[in-house]
Amino acid sequence: MPLVSRQTELAISAPVSRGKIIQNMVEWGHFCESLFEATPMRPSQLFAALILSLAAIGASATAQVAADFIPRSSEIYLEVSSAADLQQAFAADGPFREFFALPGLARDIPYPLFRGLLDLVAEHSSAEIAISVETGFLAQIEIRAAARSQSGARTIRTAIAENPLFKDLDLLPGNSPDSFEIAGLGEVAIRQGFLIISKTAKDIDELCALKPEDSMSQHGGLRQLRERSPNAQLRGFFSRALIVSDLKILGMKPDNFFGSLLLDGLRQDLAQAEEVFFQAELLPEFKLQLRGLGRKHPRHWTNPESDATTLPALDHEIGRLSLNHDLDEFWRNREKIVSVEALPGLAEFTQNFDTLLSGISTTEVIASLSPGLEIVVLEKDRSTASGQPFLPGFVLALNLKTERDEEFKDRLRVAFQTTIGAINLSAGAEHRRPYLQYSRQISGVEILAARFVGAMPFDEEQVSDNFQPALAIAGNRLFLCSDLEAATAAVAAELESATNPQPMRHQIELQGPGVERMLVFNRKLIEDQRLLKEGDTLEEASEFSAALEALAGSVKRMSFSRRLWSKGALWDFSILRQEKQ
Amino acid sequence: MTAALKPFSGPFGRPEARLLLSRTCLGCSSADIDLAIELGLEATIAKLVAGDFGARVSAASLARLQQLSPNSFEELRAGLIYRALVGGDALRSTMTLLLHDHFATAFRKVRSIPFMTAHLELIREHALGDFPALLLKMADDPAMLIWLDGSGSTKARPNENFARELFELFSLGHGHYSESDIKAAARVFSGRRVDAAGTRFLPADHDDGLKTAFGKNFKTEAELIEIVVAEPACARFVAEKIGRHFLSAALNDETAETLGKALRAHHFQLGPFLTEVLHSDLMYSKAAAETRIRSPLEFVIGSLRALELRGNSEALAAMASTMGQSLADPPSVAGWPEGRAWISTATIIARQRFAIEVSKGAKSELKLRQRKAAAEDLNGICEAVLGRTIAAAPDLDANFFERAAWVLSHPEAQLI
């Protein structure tokens, strides 16, 4: 029986049949968009979005989803220690209030009704009744109240009928003898000792027909989670999730090599896993851990033995992506990694890149790289910027193998200059300003840079306005940067860190305040995009951008890291919320 | 001033209001028609010309429309579509599209978003204004100079392309000018160069000598334009083009001549001229109704306006392209071939595909949503799209979008 067995648990679960998931996964992109539209995606929504997105990653890789590759079930359980805590969790300032911003829930079940229902449960049954709210892949929400006895369930049923809050609702006979329906809220049924409120009678039938193995309860997961959690005592309530799956679909080959470099290690973690285990805690810091139990990874998906070092934190850093891949290994396996359809495009790219390398080849350059790749995103000085979008600065850091000589490094410098020259060739025809190449010395390190010639009255070409590239090689670290300012910061940090190198982790990190400032600065651009691509009014677009800003502003730091352990992969995802002023 | 066109004196009912709005606003909803009837013919036309009719969004949103600054070709086109879909200045949008076709400048050669944006803004600004002033501005417009090779034209080697099209396509029509007129005009447009900053005037390359065209002497571009619009063929040529859009695809000689006189009487001021045309008997002639095949943009934008829908403007522009009308990228200097040329085996399938996309509603690539409640039954949708009900309409077990798609796939939905 998939319904919650403990009367003090609040469950938000989605025990969905495989067929239903297949159908829903086809529409997952649409759903994610809806979810995104429902921002502010406060932590609880992020949590739900993450779970759903992870499960859907594989589906995006192919249009043909095989049933065997789909997770058996996906459940999110929210626990409370008492009926009072349950009320507190969904109070106006409670951590789960934001669930009502989800499209399905907001539309189908108004918050006051839900609150009323909780109050009613607390008043009439104390610890006798549990409520479970089910959310599916399309944010279809069901509320279930589970009672220990028929009489408890009937008490609730009667109370709903008599409660003034629900007086405007039509209480209708249900589609089965032991159920009734509340228009606007859903179908209510008493089954197997449980009072069930669901959107439709059909859903109730499906729910009750689920086999035990479809539910996490079968695994005793909830109890195990409670025992393992280090922060169980923190605030009286916390959230956890479990996905039991065999996500073999994630092993499908991607179409894009560079996308694969960024994401497919993650996909492989899930693909190799025979069972994936999530654990999350909401307060004070939202943390989610995933452990994939399964086979070992091919070498190119990660590089646990790497001695790559990380670039120290730069001033005004707002984000960082560190990939501890062996790029040479990755490149040599490219034909195994990407789909056959993607290979011609990759060959064309290699050919074009070879031309710019003036005598050395793409393969030779990649073979000269030691493991580790980092992209650092920086806030730029906005005082001289014009128009939108205002892009952040970035630093791409690669590591050269120590045996590479100065001539090889000069070849890379020539390749940079050739590329700038090639861009200049088309500048006249496309009415763009050409680049002027120049160099600067920072503590003995030469930085090659390019800047636009003169000011441009038509400053609408803001994207190019934001990009005046620079290249530097400090020791064995190669930097390709968006501008001289970023290159200077990277070189200075590299020189400082030479005495105290830190190992590189496989991680992504974002600083909320910096992201928020970027969003604020590009507000008009974001709003314009909503107008043009969604048909929004300005008011709707403004609401959307304000929600995005609020979301970024509510997060102090968000990080994701990944490492391998003996039986699979271990992911850590955390959101540290910004302290309220 | 005595009107050159016979004013309409009949009752201004639903069919007349629909005819007026569907031709001036690309499309109209039942609510638009109700409003027009309530206002009456005079006030409706006044509001249309003033840009104050049928706005779908707030004043703040409309103000933002003025500031949309595209970063890509797709955004440039989407901006135009969005404006036509929601603006209260739909007549100006209609005229902008008409004059964009008239001056037919294409992004694929201009290759500059700022220049193409400025070109279309120039047209919009003058769409209900002074036509000779627009002609004169075109001579310095960076996009036009790139498109017709005016950039780099010098006194020593004046390029004749712009001068030729100025006469043949923009003002007089074929057969109303001579080669020597072109050569003289090319001289006056010399001395311009387009660079990243826009159009630069280079006095050393400009021929400021005395020239002769159409038997008259001139020295400056403004003097040449004055001579051109004074030519008898000019008013008829421009007025006929406008008349073919608003009145009937097949104007007879007499009507074209009358329209030309009206335009000249209004000193080529497009707003006052259009006001007279919209008040005229010709506008509401039943014989003229549904004689023209909707252009792809009229079909796409008009359908959404009629059904009170909103959606992804980029996708709408792309869809119109597959139907044969790639906004901001006309096929040649002559603009888009019209009439029956809009319909081919390929484009009719594209039009059908649009209907199929409509049937998917929010899940389509157009991301369609209802802006406000509209008639959802089949008859109501037929009335909104076609202006009449269909006697043999089936009892469709379908939602609003599927019903709308059924109506849009009808041949009558392709006519205006």
Tab-separated table of C-alpha atoms in Angstrom, chain A residues 88-441:
chain	number	residue	atom	x	y	z
A	88	GLN	CA	3.746	25.353	10.540
A	89	ALA	CA	5.384	23.910	7.429
A	90	PHE	CA	2.574	25.192	5.265
A	91	ALA	CA	1.993	28.430	7.148
A	92	ALA	CA	2.204	31.689	5.228
A	93	ASP	CA	5.887	31.996	6.124
A	94	GLY	CA	6.540	28.274	6.219
A	95	PRO	CA	9.097	26.606	4.012
A	96	PHE	CA	6.554	24.740	1.897
A	97	ARG	CA	4.234	27.636	1.267
A	98	GLU	CA	5.965	28.055	-2.072
A	99	PHE	CA	4.580	24.791	-3.332
A	100	PHE	CA	1.471	26.762	-4.043
A	101	ALA	CA	3.335	28.699	-6.685
A	102	LEU	CA	3.629	25.485	-8.672
A	103	PRO	CA	1.368	25.755	-11.707
A	104	GLY	CA	-0.758	22.705	-11.059
A	105	LEU	CA	-1.256	23.261	-7.379
A	106	ALA	CA	-1.892	26.962	-7.653
A	107	ARG	CA	-4.540	26.344	-10.245
A	108	ASP	CA	-6.221	23.327	-8.797
A	109	ILE	CA	-6.017	23.784	-5.077
A	110	PRO	CA	-6.109	27.316	-3.680
A	111	TYR	CA	-3.821	27.856	-0.731
A	112	PRO	CA	-6.583	28.923	1.691
A	113	LEU	CA	-8.416	25.674	1.010
A	114	PHE	CA	-5.344	23.638	1.681
A	115	ARG	CA	-4.600	25.549	4.841
A	116	GLY	CA	-8.164	25.053	5.945
A	117	LEU	CA	-7.824	21.358	5.373
A	118	LEU	CA	-4.675	21.197	7.465
A	119	ASP	CA	-6.267	23.147	10.271
A	120	LEU	CA	-9.193	20.817	10.142
A	121	VAL	CA	-6.978	17.757	10.315
A	122	ALA	CA	-5.054	19.192	13.225
A	123	GLU	CA	-8.239	20.126	15.065
A	124	HIS	CA	-10.098	16.868	14.619
A	125	SER	CA	-7.512	14.220	14.653
A	126	SER	CA	-4.303	15.395	16.178
A	127	ALA	CA	-1.881	12.639	15.281
A	128	GLU	CA	-4.566	10.336	13.933
A	129	ILE	CA	-4.494	11.631	10.408
A	130	ALA	CA	-1.741	12.183	7.899
A	131	ILE	CA	-1.997	14.252	4.803
A	132	SER	CA	-0.099	13.353	1.703
A	133	VAL	CA	0.244	15.637	-1.253
A	134	GLU	CA	1.253	14.002	-4.457
A	135	THR	CA	2.973	15.777	-7.255
A	136	GLY	CA	3.543	14.208	-10.626
A	137	PHE	CA	5.802	15.106	-13.513
A	138	LEU	CA	3.364	17.682	-14.747
A	139	ALA	CA	2.900	19.172	-11.315
A	140	GLN	CA	-0.415	17.480	-10.900
A	141	ILE	CA	-1.031	17.582	-7.247
A	142	GLU	CA	-3.138	15.295	-5.175
A	143	ILE	CA	-3.894	15.633	-1.533
A	144	ARG	CA	-4.464	12.518	0.446
A	145	ALA	CA	-5.457	12.320	4.036
A	146	ALA	CA	-4.713	8.992	5.598
A	147	ALA	CA	-6.549	8.008	8.702
A	148	ARG	CA	-5.839	5.133	10.981
A	149	SER	CA	-9.462	4.133	11.040
A	150	GLN	CA	-12.679	4.432	9.080
A	151	SER	CA	-14.162	6.571	11.817
A	152	GLY	CA	-11.258	9.009	11.659
A	153	ALA	CA	-11.685	9.298	7.932
A	154	ARG	CA	-15.407	9.865	8.248
A	155	THR	CA	-14.755	12.562	10.821
A	156	ILE	CA	-12.687	14.431	8.278
A	157	ARG	CA	-15.210	13.849	5.548
A	158	THR	CA	-17.977	15.282	7.692
A	159	ALA	CA	-15.817	18.137	8.816
A	160	ILE	CA	-15.026	19.084	5.239
A	161	ALA	CA	-18.703	19.085	4.424
A	162	GLU	CA	-19.554	21.265	7.413
A	163	ASN	CA	-16.574	23.600	7.424
A	164	PRO	CA	-17.534	27.155	6.363
A	165	LEU	CA	-14.312	27.436	4.382
A	166	PHE	CA	-15.597	24.839	1.976
A	167	LYS	CA	-19.171	26.053	1.941
A	168	ASP	CA	-18.974	27.401	-1.591
A	169	LEU	CA	-17.731	24.116	-2.918
A	170	ASP	CA	-20.082	21.632	-4.414
A	171	LEU	CA	-19.980	18.410	-2.518
A	172	LEU	CA	-20.921	15.832	-5.077
A	173	PRO	CA	-21.401	12.110	-5.007
A	174	GLY	CA	-18.208	10.479	-6.197
A	175	ASN	CA	-17.793	7.966	-8.916
A	176	SER	CA	-17.706	5.090	-6.497
A	177	PRO	CA	-19.939	4.230	-3.523
A	178	ASP	CA	-17.367	5.160	-0.896
A	179	SER	CA	-16.244	8.441	-2.388
A	180	PHE	CA	-17.456	11.944	-2.900
A	181	GLU	CA	-16.096	14.817	-4.905
A	182	ILE	CA	-15.428	18.400	-4.001
A	183	ALA	CA	-15.511	20.523	-7.093
A	184	GLY	CA	-12.396	22.628	-7.258
A	185	LEU	CA	-10.575	20.369	-4.853
A	186	GLY	CA	-10.944	16.905	-6.188
A	187	GLU	CA	-12.388	13.495	-5.576
A	188	VAL	CA	-12.630	12.238	-2.021
A	189	ALA	CA	-12.816	8.560	-1.288
A	190	ILE	CA	-12.548	6.241	1.652
A	191	ARG	CA	-10.534	3.218	0.687
A	192	GLN	CA	-8.906	0.561	2.760
A	193	GLY	CA	-9.188	2.645	5.859
A	194	PHE	CA	-7.792	5.778	4.253
A	195	LEU	CA	-9.548	8.935	3.298
A	196	ILE	CA	-8.208	9.922	-0.083
A	197	ILE	CA	-8.661	13.253	-1.771
A	198	SER	CA	-7.536	13.201	-5.324
A	199	LYS	CA	-8.117	15.069	-8.559
A	200	THR	CA	-10.127	12.324	-10.155
A	201	ALA	CA	-11.623	9.025	-9.237
A	202	LYS	CA	-9.373	7.430	-11.834
A	203	ASP	CA	-6.298	8.654	-9.985
A	204	ILE	CA	-7.609	7.144	-6.795
A	205	ASP	CA	-8.093	3.841	-8.548
A	206	GLU	CA	-4.561	3.979	-9.924
A	207	LEU	CA	-3.200	4.887	-6.540
A	208	CYS	CA	-4.887	2.023	-4.812
A	209	ALA	CA	-3.870	-0.378	-7.552
A	210	LEU	CA	-0.167	0.365	-7.183
A	211	LYS	CA	1.903	-2.580	-6.173
A	212	PRO	CA	4.064	-2.409	-3.088
A	213	GLU	CA	7.298	-2.310	-5.103
A	214	ASP	CA	6.133	0.915	-6.697
A	215	SER	CA	6.453	2.681	-3.427
A	216	MET	CA	9.462	3.730	-1.491
A	217	SER	CA	7.663	2.555	1.611
A	218	GLN	CA	8.452	-0.978	0.518
A	219	HIS	CA	12.139	-0.226	0.934
A	220	GLY	CA	11.676	1.187	4.370
A	221	GLY	CA	13.473	4.143	2.893
A	222	LEU	CA	11.847	6.671	5.101
A	223	ARG	CA	12.991	5.031	8.244
A	224	GLN	CA	16.507	4.572	6.924
A	225	LEU	CA	16.704	8.163	5.892
A	226	ARG	CA	15.679	9.330	9.301
A	227	GLU	CA	18.350	7.261	10.922
A	228	ARG	CA	21.073	8.497	8.623
A	229	SER	CA	20.314	12.170	8.593
A	230	PRO	CA	22.822	14.217	10.566
A	231	ASN	CA	20.506	17.193	10.860
A	232	ALA	CA	17.305	15.488	11.861
A	233	GLN	CA	16.942	17.538	15.003
A	234	LEU	CA	17.557	20.903	13.476
A	235	ARG	CA	14.190	22.529	12.995
A	236	GLY	CA	11.570	19.913	13.611
A	237	PHE	CA	10.899	19.277	9.983
A	238	PHE	CA	13.028	18.468	7.023
A	239	SER	CA	12.648	17.005	3.621
A	240	ARG	CA	13.998	13.981	1.954
A	241	ALA	CA	13.675	12.316	-1.348
A	242	LEU	CA	14.287	8.999	-2.838
A	243	ILE	CA	14.233	7.876	-6.382
A	244	VAL	CA	14.435	4.203	-7.005
A	245	SER	CA	15.369	3.712	-10.548
A	246	ASP	CA	17.249	1.940	-13.200
A	247	LEU	CA	18.106	4.875	-15.413
A	248	LYS	CA	19.811	3.049	-18.210
A	249	ILE	CA	18.390	5.513	-20.677
A	250	LEU	CA	21.018	7.980	-19.588
A	251	GLY	CA	23.660	5.919	-21.304
A	252	MET	CA	22.401	6.996	-24.715
A	253	LYS	CA	24.901	8.859	-26.838
A	254	PRO	CA	24.547	12.635	-27.058
A	255	ASP	CA	24.579	14.697	-30.226
A	256	ASN	CA	26.816	17.461	-29.002
A	257	PHE	CA	30.423	16.854	-28.063
A	258	PHE	CA	30.895	19.976	-25.972
A	259	GLY	CA	27.577	19.557	-24.257
A	260	SER	CA	28.684	16.037	-23.578
A	261	LEU	CA	31.896	17.290	-22.011
A	262	LEU	CA	29.871	19.397	-19.616
A	263	LEU	CA	26.973	17.115	-18.807
A	264	ASP	CA	27.524	13.562	-19.778
A	265	GLY	CA	29.680	12.612	-16.864
A	266	LEU	CA	26.562	13.341	-14.856
A	267	ARG	CA	24.385	11.389	-17.232
A	268	GLN	CA	26.750	8.485	-16.998
A	269	ASP	CA	26.603	8.553	-13.220
A	270	LEU	CA	22.918	7.861	-13.496
A	271	ALA	CA	23.271	5.525	-16.425
A	272	GLN	CA	25.771	3.337	-14.635
A	273	ALA	CA	23.765	3.340	-11.473
A	274	GLU	CA	21.537	0.412	-10.736
A	275	GLU	CA	19.947	2.328	-7.919
A	276	VAL	CA	20.047	6.032	-7.329
A	277	PHE	CA	19.580	7.384	-3.876
A	278	PHE	CA	18.726	10.958	-2.996
A	279	GLN	CA	18.824	12.524	0.399
A	280	ALA	CA	17.970	16.132	0.996
A	281	GLU	CA	17.626	18.490	3.895
A	282	LEU	CA	15.954	21.819	3.732
A	283	LEU	CA	17.052	23.851	6.703
A	284	PRO	CA	19.167	25.712	7.524
A	285	GLU	CA	20.982	24.947	4.304
A	286	PHE	CA	19.293	23.060	1.525
A	287	LYS	CA	21.434	20.025	0.814
A	288	LEU	CA	20.836	17.191	-1.538
A	289	GLN	CA	23.037	14.182	-1.916
A	290	LEU	CA	22.799	11.591	-4.637
A	291	ARG	CA	24.545	8.302	-4.534
A	292	GLY	CA	24.520	6.062	-7.551
A	293	LEU	CA	25.068	2.443	-6.732
A	294	GLY	CA	26.336	0.587	-9.736
A	295	ARG	CA	29.088	-0.209	-12.139
A	296	LYS	CA	32.384	1.623	-12.486
A	297	HIS	CA	32.701	4.406	-15.011
A	298	PRO	CA	34.818	4.456	-18.140
A	299	ARG	CA	37.963	6.470	-17.530
A	300	HIS	CA	37.034	9.409	-19.745
A	301	TRP	CA	33.953	10.307	-17.751
A	302	THR	CA	35.969	11.446	-14.827
A	303	ASN	CA	39.484	11.549	-13.616
A	304	PRO	CA	39.660	10.805	-9.914
A	305	GLU	CA	43.422	10.319	-9.962
A	306	SER	CA	44.056	13.758	-11.451
A	307	ASP	CA	46.479	16.074	-9.686
A	308	ALA	CA	44.932	19.138	-11.335
A	309	THR	CA	44.935	22.251	-9.211
A	310	THR	CA	42.235	24.851	-9.068
A	311	LEU	CA	42.513	28.537	-9.821
A	312	PRO	CA	42.067	30.514	-6.567
A	313	ALA	CA	38.940	32.602	-6.105
A	314	LEU	CA	39.022	35.754	-8.195
A	315	ASP	CA	37.641	39.133	-7.185
A	316	HIS	CA	34.039	39.640	-8.276
A	317	GLU	CA	33.606	35.952	-9.048
A	318	ILE	CA	29.958	34.988	-9.488
A	319	GLY	CA	30.259	31.473	-10.770
A	320	ARG	CA	32.670	28.692	-11.528
A	321	LEU	CA	32.577	25.413	-13.382
A	322	SER	CA	35.414	22.983	-12.692
A	323	LEU	CA	35.602	19.833	-14.776
A	324	ASN	CA	38.172	17.366	-13.640
A	325	HIS	CA	38.167	15.472	-16.918
A	326	ASP	CA	41.172	14.144	-18.726
A	327	LEU	CA	40.494	16.128	-21.890
A	328	ASP	CA	42.945	14.133	-23.975
A	329	GLU	CA	41.272	10.883	-22.973
A	330	PHE	CA	37.901	12.429	-23.624
A	331	TRP	CA	38.927	13.621	-27.082
A	332	ARG	CA	40.439	10.298	-28.077
A	333	ASN	CA	37.169	8.596	-27.171
A	334	ARG	CA	35.011	11.132	-28.972
A	335	GLU	CA	33.722	8.676	-31.543
A	336	LYS	CA	32.494	6.419	-28.764
A	337	ILE	CA	31.003	9.291	-26.822
A	338	VAL	CA	28.887	11.115	-29.346
A	339	SER	CA	26.280	9.756	-31.701
A	340	VAL	CA	27.127	8.925	-35.318
A	341	GLU	CA	25.030	11.893	-36.462
A	342	ALA	CA	27.202	14.293	-34.516
A	343	LEU	CA	30.497	13.111	-35.982
A	344	PRO	CA	30.442	15.092	-39.282
A	345	GLY	CA	29.867	18.329	-37.382
A	346	LEU	CA	32.720	17.516	-35.063
A	347	ALA	CA	35.014	16.770	-38.012
A	348	GLU	CA	34.091	20.091	-39.604
A	349	PHE	CA	34.813	21.915	-36.382
A	350	THR	CA	38.206	20.194	-36.117
A	351	GLN	CA	39.055	21.109	-39.691
A	352	ASN	CA	38.182	24.785	-39.146
A	353	PHE	CA	40.069	24.881	-35.899
A	354	ASP	CA	43.116	23.289	-37.522
A	355	THR	CA	43.179	26.184	-39.990
A	356	LEU	CA	43.352	28.720	-37.191
A	357	LEU	CA	46.104	26.813	-35.412
A	358	SER	CA	48.628	27.698	-38.132
A	359	GLY	CA	50.539	24.493	-38.444
A	360	ILE	CA	49.591	22.481	-35.379
A	361	SER	CA	46.468	20.365	-35.127
A	362	THR	CA	43.494	20.326	-32.795
A	363	THR	CA	44.438	16.827	-31.684
A	364	GLU	CA	47.999	17.957	-30.946
A	365	VAL	CA	46.746	20.867	-28.866
A	366	ILE	CA	44.380	18.699	-26.872
A	367	ALA	CA	47.090	16.071	-26.392
A	368	SER	CA	49.226	18.786	-24.844
A	369	LEU	CA	46.620	19.465	-22.163
A	370	SER	CA	46.818	17.858	-18.777
A	371	PRO	CA	43.552	17.097	-16.916
A	372	GLY	CA	41.270	19.815	-15.641
A	373	LEU	CA	39.252	22.604	-17.166
A	374	GLU	CA	37.783	25.583	-15.366
A	375	ILE	CA	35.460	28.362	-16.416
A	376	VAL	CA	35.217	31.261	-13.991
A	377	VAL	CA	32.510	33.876	-14.445
A	378	LEU	CA	33.209	37.386	-13.215
A	379	GLU	CA	31.182	40.486	-12.662
A	380	LYS	CA	32.502	43.231	-14.876
A	381	ASP	CA	32.773	46.932	-14.352
A	382	ARG	CA	29.515	48.316	-15.678
A	383	SER	CA	30.558	51.950	-15.723
A	384	THR	CA	31.592	51.894	-19.384
A	385	ALA	CA	28.984	49.432	-20.607
A	386	SER	CA	26.290	50.418	-23.032
A	387	GLY	CA	23.005	48.713	-23.672
A	388	GLN	CA	21.943	45.186	-22.944
A	389	PRO	CA	22.734	42.362	-22.725
A	390	PHE	CA	25.541	43.111	-20.347
A	391	LEU	CA	27.451	39.888	-20.228
A	392	PRO	CA	29.701	38.870	-17.391
A	393	GLY	CA	33.408	38.393	-17.965
A	394	PHE	CA	34.811	34.892	-18.101
A	395	VAL	CA	38.077	33.045	-17.788
A	396	LEU	CA	38.621	29.663	-19.402
A	397	ALA	CA	41.603	27.999	-17.745
A	398	LEU	CA	43.332	24.961	-19.235
A	399	ASN	CA	46.461	23.183	-18.056
A	400	LEU	CA	49.364	22.526	-20.390
A	401	LYS	CA	51.513	19.498	-19.875
A	402	THR	CA	54.731	20.568	-18.246
A	403	GLU	CA	56.919	19.283	-21.043
A	404	ARG	CA	55.489	21.692	-23.596
A	405	ASP	CA	58.172	24.113	-24.711
A	406	GLU	CA	58.045	27.840	-25.337
A	407	GLU	CA	57.731	27.386	-29.084
A	408	PHE	CA	54.517	25.444	-28.604
A	409	LYS	CA	53.195	28.197	-26.371
A	410	ASP	CA	54.112	30.713	-29.062
A	411	ARG	CA	52.131	28.628	-31.536
A	412	LEU	CA	49.091	28.991	-29.308
A	413	ARG	CA	49.645	32.754	-29.167
A	414	VAL	CA	49.823	32.854	-32.951
A	415	ALA	CA	46.582	30.879	-33.137
A	416	PHE	CA	44.899	33.535	-30.985
A	417	GLN	CA	46.188	36.322	-33.219
A	418	THR	CA	45.152	34.447	-36.356
A	419	THR	CA	41.643	34.013	-34.991
A	420	ILE	CA	41.328	37.721	-34.264
A	421	GLY	CA	42.628	38.472	-37.753
A	422	ALA	CA	40.072	36.123	-39.270
A	423	ILE	CA	37.280	37.874	-37.375
A	424	ASN	CA	38.557	41.217	-38.664
A	425	LEU	CA	38.376	39.947	-42.223
A	426	SER	CA	34.583	39.892	-42.096
A	427	ALA	CA	34.191	43.016	-39.940
A	428	GLY	CA	33.935	45.384	-42.890
A	429	ALA	CA	31.341	43.335	-44.715
A	430	GLU	CA	29.248	42.993	-41.571
A	431	HIS	CA	29.646	46.629	-40.506
A	432	ARG	CA	31.337	45.710	-37.288
A	433	ARG	CA	34.239	47.469	-35.695
A	434	PRO	CA	37.508	45.621	-36.207
A	435	TYR	CA	39.730	44.494	-33.355
A	436	LEU	CA	43.073	46.093	-32.606
A	437	GLN	CA	45.564	43.623	-31.155
A	438	TYR	CA	47.923	44.657	-28.386
A	439	SER	CA	49.752	43.158	-25.445
A	440	ARG	CA	50.361	43.895	-21.774
A	441	GLN	CA	52.862	42.534	-19.274
